[in-house]
Amino acid sequence: MPSYALLVEYDGTGLVGWQRQPNGLSVQQVIEEAASHLNAGVAPLATASGRTDAGVHAEGQVVQLAVSAELPPVRLRAALDFHTRPHRIAIRGAAFAAEGWSPRFSAVQRHYRYRVLNRAAKPALEEGRVWHVPLPLDAGAMHAAAQLLLGRHDFSAYRAASCQAESPLRTLERLDVVRVGEEVQILASARSFLHHQVRNLVGTLHEVGLRRRPVEWPRAVLDGRDRRAGGQTAPPQGLTFLRVDFPEPPEWS
Amino acid sequence: MPSYALLVEYDGTGLVGWQRQPNGLSVQQVIEEAASHLNAGVAPLATASGRTDAGVHAEGQVVQLAVSAELPPVRLRAALDFHTRPHRIAIRGAAFAAEGWSPRFSAVQRHYRYRVLNRAAKPALEEGRVWHVPLPLDAGAMHAAAQLLLGRHDFSAYRAASCQAESPLRTLERLDVVRVGEEVQILASARSFLHHQVRNLVGTLHEVGLRRRPVEWPRAVLDGRDRRAGGQTAPPQGLTFLRVDFPEPPEWS
């Protein structure tokens, strides 16, 4: 059975996240059910580079699945993009997956963007895509605080209680905070992230942005390894899974 | 009674457009009903710089209304932004309107952006914001064709049958076509536009982008003054009313 890699975009609004859940529709379920049309009516198992939470979006999630239909990737892409309608899930690309390749374990870098709408007026065009913070944020202070978190650390202080990773050690390669018009955007890159790590980092940097806490505080939280000492978990809708790097990237059709 | 200018953003999805209609909810109705809370329960009349169609969005629509409550603009803005909830309509700014100022007649330039998602995969994150054109568009050819339409002309060929303007003469100041990643964006500026003018221009340039028609064709359509000779009316959801210029711009609070 041919194994395929898929490049997937979705709006996470109203979905329970990547993973199948008993309480609602997941991206995984929509894609697996779409793929059943190419697999003799049986939904195959789909695995993904990142198990995004409910309400989190993706521009470049990478998914693997195998189906019995032996289609060129360009036709598989079109078929799955058709069968995922009317959901806001688009199959942007497809490729044959190499033997032993895994979207999860072969990934060497994951990139996320978090968007904060930092203005007095509520979101209208960007509702469901941003965290609305009406008080002015000092993006420069947030960026300075973020630079103190780079490198390999025990990120227990930024890890959800529900996190299933064996180790809290992660290497944060990039955590940039930039102002883009009315928005403050946080760009985070690492080989892998702990559950809620990006959202907990954003919620903690937010306290620095409001000048409730000094620039050094998020690093002190890190060193204390206590989740309860940090800021809130920023809401999911501001987060987008941008892309995944692989040593040998799939050639998308 | 103090008269105010408002800077308004909205997502046009599911709305019948700016103007009140018997068949659904309009931006005008939402704003007028929000303002009734500041006007002894009576909805005042609101006028706008541009009467956007159903499904068309705005980043910087400008609106005028008068209410009996004598509030500083910063407080009026906050109150109207609150009372327009839960609609995807945001009051980004407010200012006192000068005597004789009109959002419609004082405007000297209006700016629109039209977004085409030009990729095989259906829209997911940008659904409701773009026109999906799956076949490749030649943005360079569209831009070249657009430049032949600049200046003062009889735009009858690009005017809706329902257009109520007295004259079909308009001066098109800018019509740029640019590729931005997977999108082709059309940026249009003029003192004022005829009804459906931008969408008819985009639908006609689209034929050039697909290479079904030569670069000179949209100009030949213009010169023929016959709407039936041009391309389709591009769908509303790709269009956003970006901003309005005034000789003396309101100082937004």
Coordinates of C-alpha atoms in Angstrom, one line a residue:
Chain A
M1 CA 0.0 0.0 0.0
P2 CA 1.5 3.4 -1.0
S3 CA 2.3 5.7 1.9
Y4 CA 1.8 9.5 1.3
A5 CA 2.9 12.7 3.0
L6 CA 0.3 15.5 3.0
L7 CA 0.8 19.3 3.5
V8 CA -2.3 20.5 5.3
E9 CA -3.8 23.9 6.1
Y10 CA -6.8 24.3 8.5
D11 CA -8.8 26.8 10.5
G12 CA -9.1 25.2 13.9
T13 CA -12.3 27.1 14.9
G14 CA -14.9 24.7 16.0
L15 CA -12.7 21.6 15.8
V16 CA -11.4 19.7 18.8
G17 CA -7.8 19.8 17.4
W18 CA -5.7 17.4 15.4
Q19 CA -6.4 14.3 17.4
R20 CA -9.7 12.3 17.4
Q21 CA -11.8 13.0 20.5
P22 CA -15.1 11.6 21.6
N23 CA -16.5 15.1 22.1
G24 CA -16.3 16.6 18.6
L25 CA -14.9 16.7 15.1
S26 CA -11.1 16.6 14.7
V27 CA -8.8 17.3 11.8
Q28 CA -7.6 13.7 12.0
Q29 CA -11.2 12.3 11.6
V30 CA -12.0 14.6 8.6
I31 CA -8.8 13.5 6.8
E32 CA -9.2 9.8 7.7
E33 CA -12.8 9.8 6.5
A34 CA -11.9 11.6 3.3
A35 CA -9.1 9.0 2.7
S36 CA -11.6 6.2 3.2
H37 CA -12.9 7.0 -0.3
L38 CA -9.5 5.9 -1.6
N39 CA -9.2 2.9 0.7
A40 CA -12.1 0.6 -0.1
G41 CA -14.3 2.5 2.4
V42 CA -12.0 1.9 5.4
A43 CA -10.6 5.0 7.2
P44 CA -6.8 4.6 7.4
L45 CA -4.8 5.9 10.3
A46 CA -3.3 9.4 9.8
T47 CA -0.4 10.7 11.9
A48 CA 0.8 14.3 12.1
S49 CA 3.9 16.4 12.8
G50 CA 2.1 18.3 15.6
R51 CA -1.0 17.4 17.6
T52 CA -2.5 20.9 17.6
D53 CA -5.1 21.7 20.3
A54 CA -8.8 22.7 19.8
G55 CA -9.0 26.1 18.1
V56 CA -5.3 26.1 16.9
H57 CA -4.8 26.7 13.2
A58 CA -2.2 25.3 10.7
E59 CA -0.7 26.6 7.5
G60 CA 1.7 23.7 7.0
Q61 CA 0.8 20.7 9.1
V62 CA 2.4 17.5 7.7
V63 CA 0.4 14.3 7.8
Q64 CA 1.2 10.7 6.8
L65 CA -1.3 8.0 5.7
A66 CA -1.4 5.0 3.5
V67 CA -4.3 4.1 1.2
S68 CA -5.0 1.1 -1.2
A69 CA -5.6 3.3 -4.2
E70 CA -2.3 3.7 -6.1
L71 CA -2.6 7.3 -7.2
P72 CA 0.0 9.8 -8.4
P73 CA 0.4 12.4 -5.5
V74 CA -1.2 15.2 -7.6
R75 CA -4.4 13.1 -8.0
L76 CA -4.4 12.0 -4.3
R77 CA -4.1 15.7 -3.3
A78 CA -7.0 16.7 -5.4
A79 CA -9.2 13.8 -4.2
L80 CA -8.5 14.5 -0.5
D81 CA -9.0 18.2 -1.0
F82 CA -12.4 17.4 -2.5
H83 CA -13.5 14.9 0.1
T84 CA -12.5 17.1 3.0
R85 CA -15.2 19.6 1.9
P86 CA -17.0 21.5 3.4
H87 CA -14.6 21.7 6.3
R88 CA -12.0 24.4 6.5
I89 CA -9.2 21.9 5.9
A90 CA -7.2 22.2 2.7
I91 CA -4.8 19.6 1.3
R92 CA -2.1 21.9 -0.2
G93 CA 0.3 19.2 -1.3
A94 CA 1.0 15.5 -1.4
A95 CA 4.1 13.3 -2.0
F96 CA 5.1 9.7 -1.8
A97 CA 6.5 9.1 1.7
A98 CA 9.9 7.4 1.8
E99 CA 10.3 4.1 3.6
G100 CA 10.7 4.7 7.3
W101 CA 9.7 8.4 7.1
S102 CA 7.5 9.8 9.9
P103 CA 6.0 13.3 10.1
R104 CA 6.6 13.2 13.8
F105 CA 9.9 11.5 14.3
S106 CA 11.7 12.7 11.1
A107 CA 10.9 16.3 11.8
V108 CA 14.0 18.4 12.8
Q109 CA 12.3 21.8 13.3
R110 CA 8.8 23.0 14.0
H111 CA 7.7 26.6 13.5
Y112 CA 4.7 28.4 15.2
R113 CA 3.3 31.9 15.1
Y114 CA 1.2 33.4 17.8
R115 CA -0.8 36.6 17.0
V116 CA -1.9 39.1 19.5
L117 CA -4.3 41.9 18.4
N118 CA -3.0 44.7 20.5
R119 CA -5.6 47.5 20.1
A120 CA -8.5 48.9 22.0
A121 CA -11.2 47.8 19.5
K122 CA -12.3 44.2 19.5
P123 CA -11.3 41.9 16.6
A124 CA -13.6 41.8 13.6
L125 CA -11.8 40.6 10.5
E126 CA -9.3 38.6 12.7
E127 CA -11.8 37.2 15.2
G128 CA -10.9 33.6 15.9
R129 CA -7.3 34.2 14.7
V130 CA -5.9 36.4 17.4
W131 CA -5.8 36.9 21.2
H132 CA -7.2 40.3 21.9
V133 CA -5.1 42.3 24.4
P134 CA -6.5 45.8 24.6
L135 CA -3.8 47.4 26.8
P136 CA -0.6 48.4 25.1
L137 CA 2.1 45.8 25.0
D138 CA 5.8 46.6 25.1
A139 CA 7.0 44.2 22.3
G140 CA 10.6 45.2 22.8
A141 CA 10.5 44.2 26.4
M142 CA 8.8 40.9 25.5
H143 CA 11.5 40.2 22.9
A144 CA 14.3 40.9 25.3
A145 CA 12.7 38.6 27.9
A146 CA 12.2 35.9 25.2
Q147 CA 15.9 35.9 24.3
L148 CA 16.8 34.8 27.9
L149 CA 14.8 31.5 27.3
L150 CA 16.7 30.3 24.2
G151 CA 18.7 27.1 24.2
R152 CA 18.4 23.8 25.9
H153 CA 16.5 23.8 29.2
D154 CA 14.1 21.9 31.4
F155 CA 10.8 23.6 30.4
S156 CA 8.7 22.1 33.2
A157 CA 7.5 25.7 34.0
Y158 CA 6.0 26.0 30.6
R159 CA 4.5 22.5 30.3
A160 CA 0.9 21.6 30.6
A161 CA 0.0 19.2 33.4
S162 CA -1.5 16.9 30.7
C163 CA 1.8 16.8 28.8
Q164 CA 2.8 13.2 27.9
A165 CA 6.4 13.8 26.8
E166 CA 8.9 11.7 28.7
S167 CA 11.4 14.5 29.2
P168 CA 10.8 18.2 29.9
L169 CA 14.1 19.1 28.2
R170 CA 13.6 21.0 24.9
T171 CA 15.8 23.3 22.8
L172 CA 14.2 26.6 22.0
E173 CA 15.9 27.8 18.8
R174 CA 13.9 31.0 18.2
L175 CA 11.5 33.1 20.2
D176 CA 11.1 36.4 18.4
V177 CA 8.5 39.1 19.4
V178 CA 7.8 41.6 16.7
R179 CA 5.2 44.4 16.3
V180 CA 3.3 44.2 12.9
G181 CA 0.9 47.1 12.7
E182 CA -1.8 46.6 15.4
E183 CA -0.5 43.1 16.1
V184 CA 2.3 41.7 18.3
Q185 CA 3.5 38.4 16.8
I186 CA 5.5 35.8 18.5
L187 CA 7.5 33.4 16.3
A188 CA 8.7 30.2 18.0
S189 CA 11.0 27.4 16.5
A190 CA 12.2 24.2 18.1
R191 CA 12.8 20.6 17.1
S192 CA 9.8 19.8 19.2
F193 CA 7.6 21.5 21.8
L194 CA 6.0 20.4 25.1
H195 CA 2.2 20.5 25.3
H196 CA 1.0 24.1 25.7
Q197 CA 4.6 25.3 25.6
V198 CA 4.2 28.1 23.1
R199 CA 0.9 29.3 24.7
N200 CA 2.4 29.2 28.2
L201 CA 5.5 31.2 26.9
V202 CA 3.1 33.8 25.3
G203 CA 1.0 34.1 28.4
T204 CA 4.1 34.7 30.5
L205 CA 5.7 37.2 28.1
H206 CA 2.3 39.0 28.1
E207 CA 3.0 39.9 31.8
V208 CA 6.3 41.5 30.7
G209 CA 4.6 43.3 27.8
L210 CA 2.1 44.9 30.2
R211 CA 5.0 45.9 32.5
R212 CA 3.6 44.0 35.4
R213 CA 6.8 41.9 35.5
P214 CA 10.4 42.7 34.6
V215 CA 12.3 41.4 31.6
E216 CA 14.1 38.8 33.7
W217 CA 10.9 37.3 35.1
P218 CA 10.1 34.6 32.4
R219 CA 13.7 33.3 32.8
A220 CA 13.2 33.1 36.6
V221 CA 10.0 31.2 36.0
L222 CA 11.9 28.8 33.7
D223 CA 14.6 28.2 36.4
G224 CA 11.9 27.6 39.1
R225 CA 10.4 24.8 37.0
D226 CA 7.0 25.4 38.5
R227 CA 4.1 25.9 36.1
R228 CA 2.1 27.7 38.8
A229 CA 4.6 30.5 38.9
G230 CA 4.2 31.6 35.3
G231 CA 1.6 33.6 33.4
Q232 CA -1.7 32.3 32.0
T233 CA -2.0 29.9 29.1
A234 CA -2.6 32.2 26.1
P235 CA -5.9 31.2 24.3
P236 CA -5.6 28.8 21.4
Q237 CA -7.0 30.9 18.6
G238 CA -3.9 33.1 18.3
L239 CA -1.7 30.1 17.5
T240 CA -0.8 28.8 14.0
F241 CA 1.4 25.8 13.2
L242 CA 3.3 27.3 10.3
R243 CA 5.6 24.6 9.0
V244 CA 7.9 21.7 9.6
D245 CA 11.4 21.1 8.5
F246 CA 12.8 17.7 7.4
P247 CA 16.3 16.7 6.5
E248 CA 14.9 15.5 3.1
P249 CA 11.7 17.6 2.6
P250 CA 8.9 15.9 0.6
E251 CA 8.6 17.2 -2.9
W252 CA 5.0 18.5 -2.8
S253 CA 2.7 18.0 -5.8
Chain B
M1 CA -26.2 67.1 19.1
P2 CA -22.5 66.3 18.5
S3 CA -21.7 64.7 15.2
Y4 CA -19.0 62.0 15.1
A5 CA -16.8 60.3 12.5
L6 CA -16.1 56.6 13.1
L7 CA -13.4 54.3 11.7
V8 CA -15.0 50.9 11.2
E9 CA -13.7 47.4 10.4
Y10 CA -16.0 44.5 9.5
D11 CA -16.2 41.0 8.2
G12 CA -19.0 41.1 5.6
T13 CA -19.7 37.4 5.7
G14 CA -23.4 36.8 6.4
L15 CA -24.2 40.5 6.3
V16 CA -26.3 42.1 3.5
G17 CA -23.7 44.8 3.1
W18 CA -23.4 48.4 4.4
Q19 CA -26.9 49.5 3.6
R20 CA -30.1 48.5 5.5
Q21 CA -32.1 45.9 3.5
P22 CA -35.4 44.1 4.3
N23 CA -33.8 40.7 3.8
G24 CA -31.1 40.6 6.4
L25 CA -28.7 42.3 8.8
S26 CA -26.6 45.2 7.5
V27 CA -23.6 47.0 9.0
Q28 CA -25.6 50.2 9.0
Q29 CA -28.4 48.6 11.2
V30 CA -25.9 47.1 13.7
I31 CA -24.2 50.5 14.1
E32 CA -27.4 52.5 14.3
E33 CA -28.9 50.1 16.9
A34 CA -25.6 50.3 18.9
A35 CA -25.8 54.1 18.8
S36 CA -29.4 54.0 20.0
H37 CA -27.9 53.3 23.5
L38 CA -26.3 56.7 23.3
N39 CA -29.4 58.5 21.8
A40 CA -32.2 58.0 24.2
G41 CA -33.1 54.7 22.7
V42 CA -33.6 56.1 19.2
A43 CA -31.4 54.7 16.3
P44 CA -29.8 57.7 14.6
L45 CA -29.0 57.7 10.8
A46 CA -25.5 56.6 10.0
T47 CA -23.9 57.4 6.6
A48 CA -20.8 55.8 5.2
S49 CA -17.9 56.5 2.7
G50 CA -18.7 53.4 0.7
R51 CA -21.9 51.3 0.4
T52 CA -20.2 47.9 0.4
D53 CA -22.1 45.0 -1.0
A54 CA -23.1 41.8 0.8
G55 CA -20.0 39.7 1.7
V56 CA -17.6 42.6 1.1
H57 CA -15.3 43.4 4.0
A58 CA -13.8 46.7 5.4
E59 CA -10.7 47.5 7.3
G60 CA -11.3 51.3 7.3
Q61 CA -14.8 52.2 6.4
V62 CA -15.7 55.7 7.6
V63 CA -19.1 56.5 9.1
Q64 CA -20.8 59.6 10.4
L65 CA -23.6 59.8 12.9
A66 CA -24.9 62.2 15.6
V67 CA -26.1 61.1 19.1
S68 CA -27.6 63.1 22.0
A69 CA -25.0 61.8 24.5
E70 CA -22.1 64.3 24.6
L71 CA -19.2 61.9 25.0
P72 CA -15.5 62.4 24.3
P73 CA -14.7 60.4 21.1
V74 CA -12.6 57.9 23.1
R75 CA -15.6 57.0 25.2
L76 CA -18.0 57.0 22.3
R77 CA -15.7 54.6 20.4
A78 CA -15.5 52.2 23.4
A79 CA -19.3 52.3 23.9
L80 CA -20.1 51.6 20.2
D81 CA -17.4 48.8 20.1
F82 CA -19.2 47.3 23.1
H83 CA -22.7 47.6 21.8
T84 CA -21.9 46.2 18.3
R85 CA -21.0 42.8 19.9
P86 CA -21.3 40.0 19.1
H87 CA -21.1 41.0 15.4
R88 CA -17.8 41.0 13.6
I89 CA -17.9 44.8 13.4
A90 CA -15.2 46.8 15.3
I91 CA -15.2 50.5 16.0
R92 CA -11.5 51.2 15.6
G93 CA -11.7 55.0 16.1
A94 CA -13.9 58.0 16.7
A95 CA -13.5 61.7 16.3
F96 CA -15.7 64.8 16.4
A97 CA -17.0 65.5 12.9
A98 CA -16.3 69.1 11.6
E99 CA -19.3 71.2 10.5
G100 CA -20.3 70.2 7.0
W101 CA -18.1 67.2 6.8
S102 CA -19.5 64.1 5.1
P103 CA -17.9 60.7 4.9
R104 CA -19.3 60.4 1.4
F105 CA -18.8 63.8 -0.2
S106 CA -15.7 65.0 1.6
A107 CA -13.7 61.8 0.6
V108 CA -11.0 62.5 -2.0
Q109 CA -9.8 59.0 -2.5
R110 CA -11.0 55.5 -1.8
H111 CA -8.8 52.4 -1.7
Y112 CA -9.8 48.8 -2.2
R113 CA -8.0 45.5 -2.2
Y114 CA -9.2 42.4 -4.0
R115 CA -7.6 39.0 -3.0
V116 CA -7.5 36.0 -5.3
L117 CA -6.3 32.7 -3.8
N118 CA -4.5 31.2 -6.8
R119 CA -3.6 27.6 -6.0
A120 CA -5.1 24.2 -6.6
A121 CA -6.2 23.6 -3.0
K122 CA -9.4 25.1 -1.8
P123 CA -9.3 28.0 0.8
A124 CA -9.2 26.9 4.4
L125 CA -7.8 29.7 6.6
E126 CA -8.8 32.4 4.0
E127 CA -12.3 31.0 3.2
G128 CA -14.8 33.9 2.9
R129 CA -11.9 36.3 2.3
V130 CA -10.7 35.3 -1.2
W131 CA -11.9 34.3 -4.6
H132 CA -10.5 30.8 -5.3
V133 CA -9.0 30.6 -8.8
P134 CA -7.3 27.2 -9.1
L135 CA -5.7 27.6 -12.6
P136 CA -2.5 29.6 -12.7
L137 CA -2.9 33.4 -13.3
D138 CA -0.4 35.5 -15.1
A139 CA -0.3 38.5 -12.7
G140 CA 2.2 40.3 -14.9
A141 CA -0.2 40.2 -17.8
M142 CA -3.1 41.3 -15.6
H143 CA -1.0 44.2 -14.3
A144 CA -0.1 45.3 -17.8
A145 CA -3.8 45.2 -18.9
A146 CA -4.8 47.2 -15.8
Q147 CA -2.4 50.0 -16.6
L148 CA -4.3 50.6 -19.9
L149 CA -7.4 51.5 -17.8
L150 CA -5.9 54.2 -15.7
G151 CA -7.2 57.8 -15.9
R152 CA -10.5 59.4 -16.6
H153 CA -12.9 57.4 -18.7
D154 CA -16.6 56.4 -19.2
F155 CA -16.6 53.2 -17.2
S156 CA -20.1 52.0 -18.4
A157 CA -18.5 48.7 -19.4
Y158 CA -17.6 48.0 -15.8
R159 CA -20.7 49.3 -14.1
A160 CA -23.6 47.3 -12.6
A161 CA -27.0 47.6 -14.2
S162 CA -28.2 48.6 -10.8
C163 CA -25.7 51.5 -10.5
Q164 CA -27.4 54.7 -9.4
A165 CA -24.6 57.2 -10.1
E166 CA -25.6 60.0 -12.4
S167 CA -22.4 59.8 -14.5
P168 CA -20.4 56.8 -15.7
L169 CA -17.2 59.0 -15.7
R170 CA -14.6 58.0 -13.1
T171 CA -10.9 58.6 -12.7
L172 CA -9.0 55.4 -11.9
E173 CA -5.8 56.5 -10.1
R174 CA -4.3 53.1 -9.4
L175 CA -5.0 49.5 -10.5
D176 CA -2.0 47.3 -9.5
V177 CA -1.9 43.6 -9.7
V178 CA 0.7 41.9 -7.6
R179 CA 1.5 38.3 -6.6
V180 CA 1.9 37.8 -2.9
G181 CA 2.8 34.1 -2.2
E182 CA -0.2 32.0 -3.3
E183 CA -2.3 35.1 -3.8
V184 CA -2.9 37.5 -6.6
Q185 CA -3.9 40.9 -5.1
I186 CA -5.5 43.8 -7.0
L187 CA -5.2 47.3 -5.5
A188 CA -7.6 49.9 -6.8
S189 CA -7.7 53.6 -5.9
A190 CA -10.1 56.3 -7.1
R191 CA -12.0 59.3 -5.8
S192 CA -15.1 57.2 -6.2
F193 CA -16.1 54.0 -7.9
L194 CA -19.3 52.9 -9.7
H195 CA -21.3 50.0 -8.3
H196 CA -19.5 46.7 -8.9
Q197 CA -16.7 48.6 -10.7
V198 CA -13.8 46.9 -8.8
R199 CA -15.4 43.4 -9.0
N200 CA -16.1 43.9 -12.7
L201 CA -12.5 45.0 -13.4
V202 CA -11.2 42.0 -11.5
G203 CA -13.5 39.6 -13.3
T204 CA -12.3 41.0 -16.7
L205 CA -8.6 41.0 -15.7
H206 CA -9.1 37.4 -14.7
E207 CA -9.7 36.4 -18.3
V208 CA -6.3 38.0 -19.2
G209 CA -4.6 36.2 -16.3
L210 CA -5.9 32.9 -17.6
R211 CA -4.6 33.9 -21.1
R212 CA -8.0 33.5 -22.6
R213 CA -7.8 37.1 -23.7
P214 CA -4.9 39.4 -24.7
V215 CA -3.5 42.3 -22.5
E216 CA -5.3 44.8 -24.7
W217 CA -8.8 43.3 -24.2
P218 CA -9.9 45.0 -20.9
R219 CA -9.2 48.4 -22.6
A220 CA -11.2 47.4 -25.7
V221 CA -14.1 46.4 -23.3
L222 CA -13.8 49.9 -21.7
D223 CA -13.9 51.6 -25.1
G224 CA -16.9 49.5 -26.1
R225 CA -18.9 50.8 -23.1
D226 CA -20.9 47.5 -23.1
R227 CA -21.0 45.6 -19.8
R228 CA -22.0 42.4 -21.6
A229 CA -18.7 42.4 -23.4
G230 CA -16.6 42.1 -20.2
G231 CA -15.7 39.3 -17.8
Q232 CA -17.8 38.1 -14.9
T233 CA -18.4 40.1 -11.7
A234 CA -15.8 38.7 -9.3
P235 CA -17.4 37.3 -6.1
P236 CA -17.8 39.7 -3.2
Q237 CA -15.8 37.9 -0.5
G238 CA -12.4 38.8 -2.1
L239 CA -13.0 42.5 -1.8
T240 CA -12.0 44.7 1.2
F241 CA -12.6 48.4 1.5
L242 CA -9.2 49.4 2.9
R243 CA -9.3 53.2 3.6
V244 CA -10.6 56.6 2.7
D245 CA -8.5 59.8 2.3
F246 CA -9.9 63.2 3.3
P247 CA -8.3 66.6 2.8
E248 CA -8.4 67.1 6.6
P249 CA -8.4 63.5 8.1
P250 CA -10.2 62.9 11.3
E251 CA -7.9 62.6 14.3
W252 CA -9.0 59.2 15.5
S253 CA -9.2 58.5 19.2

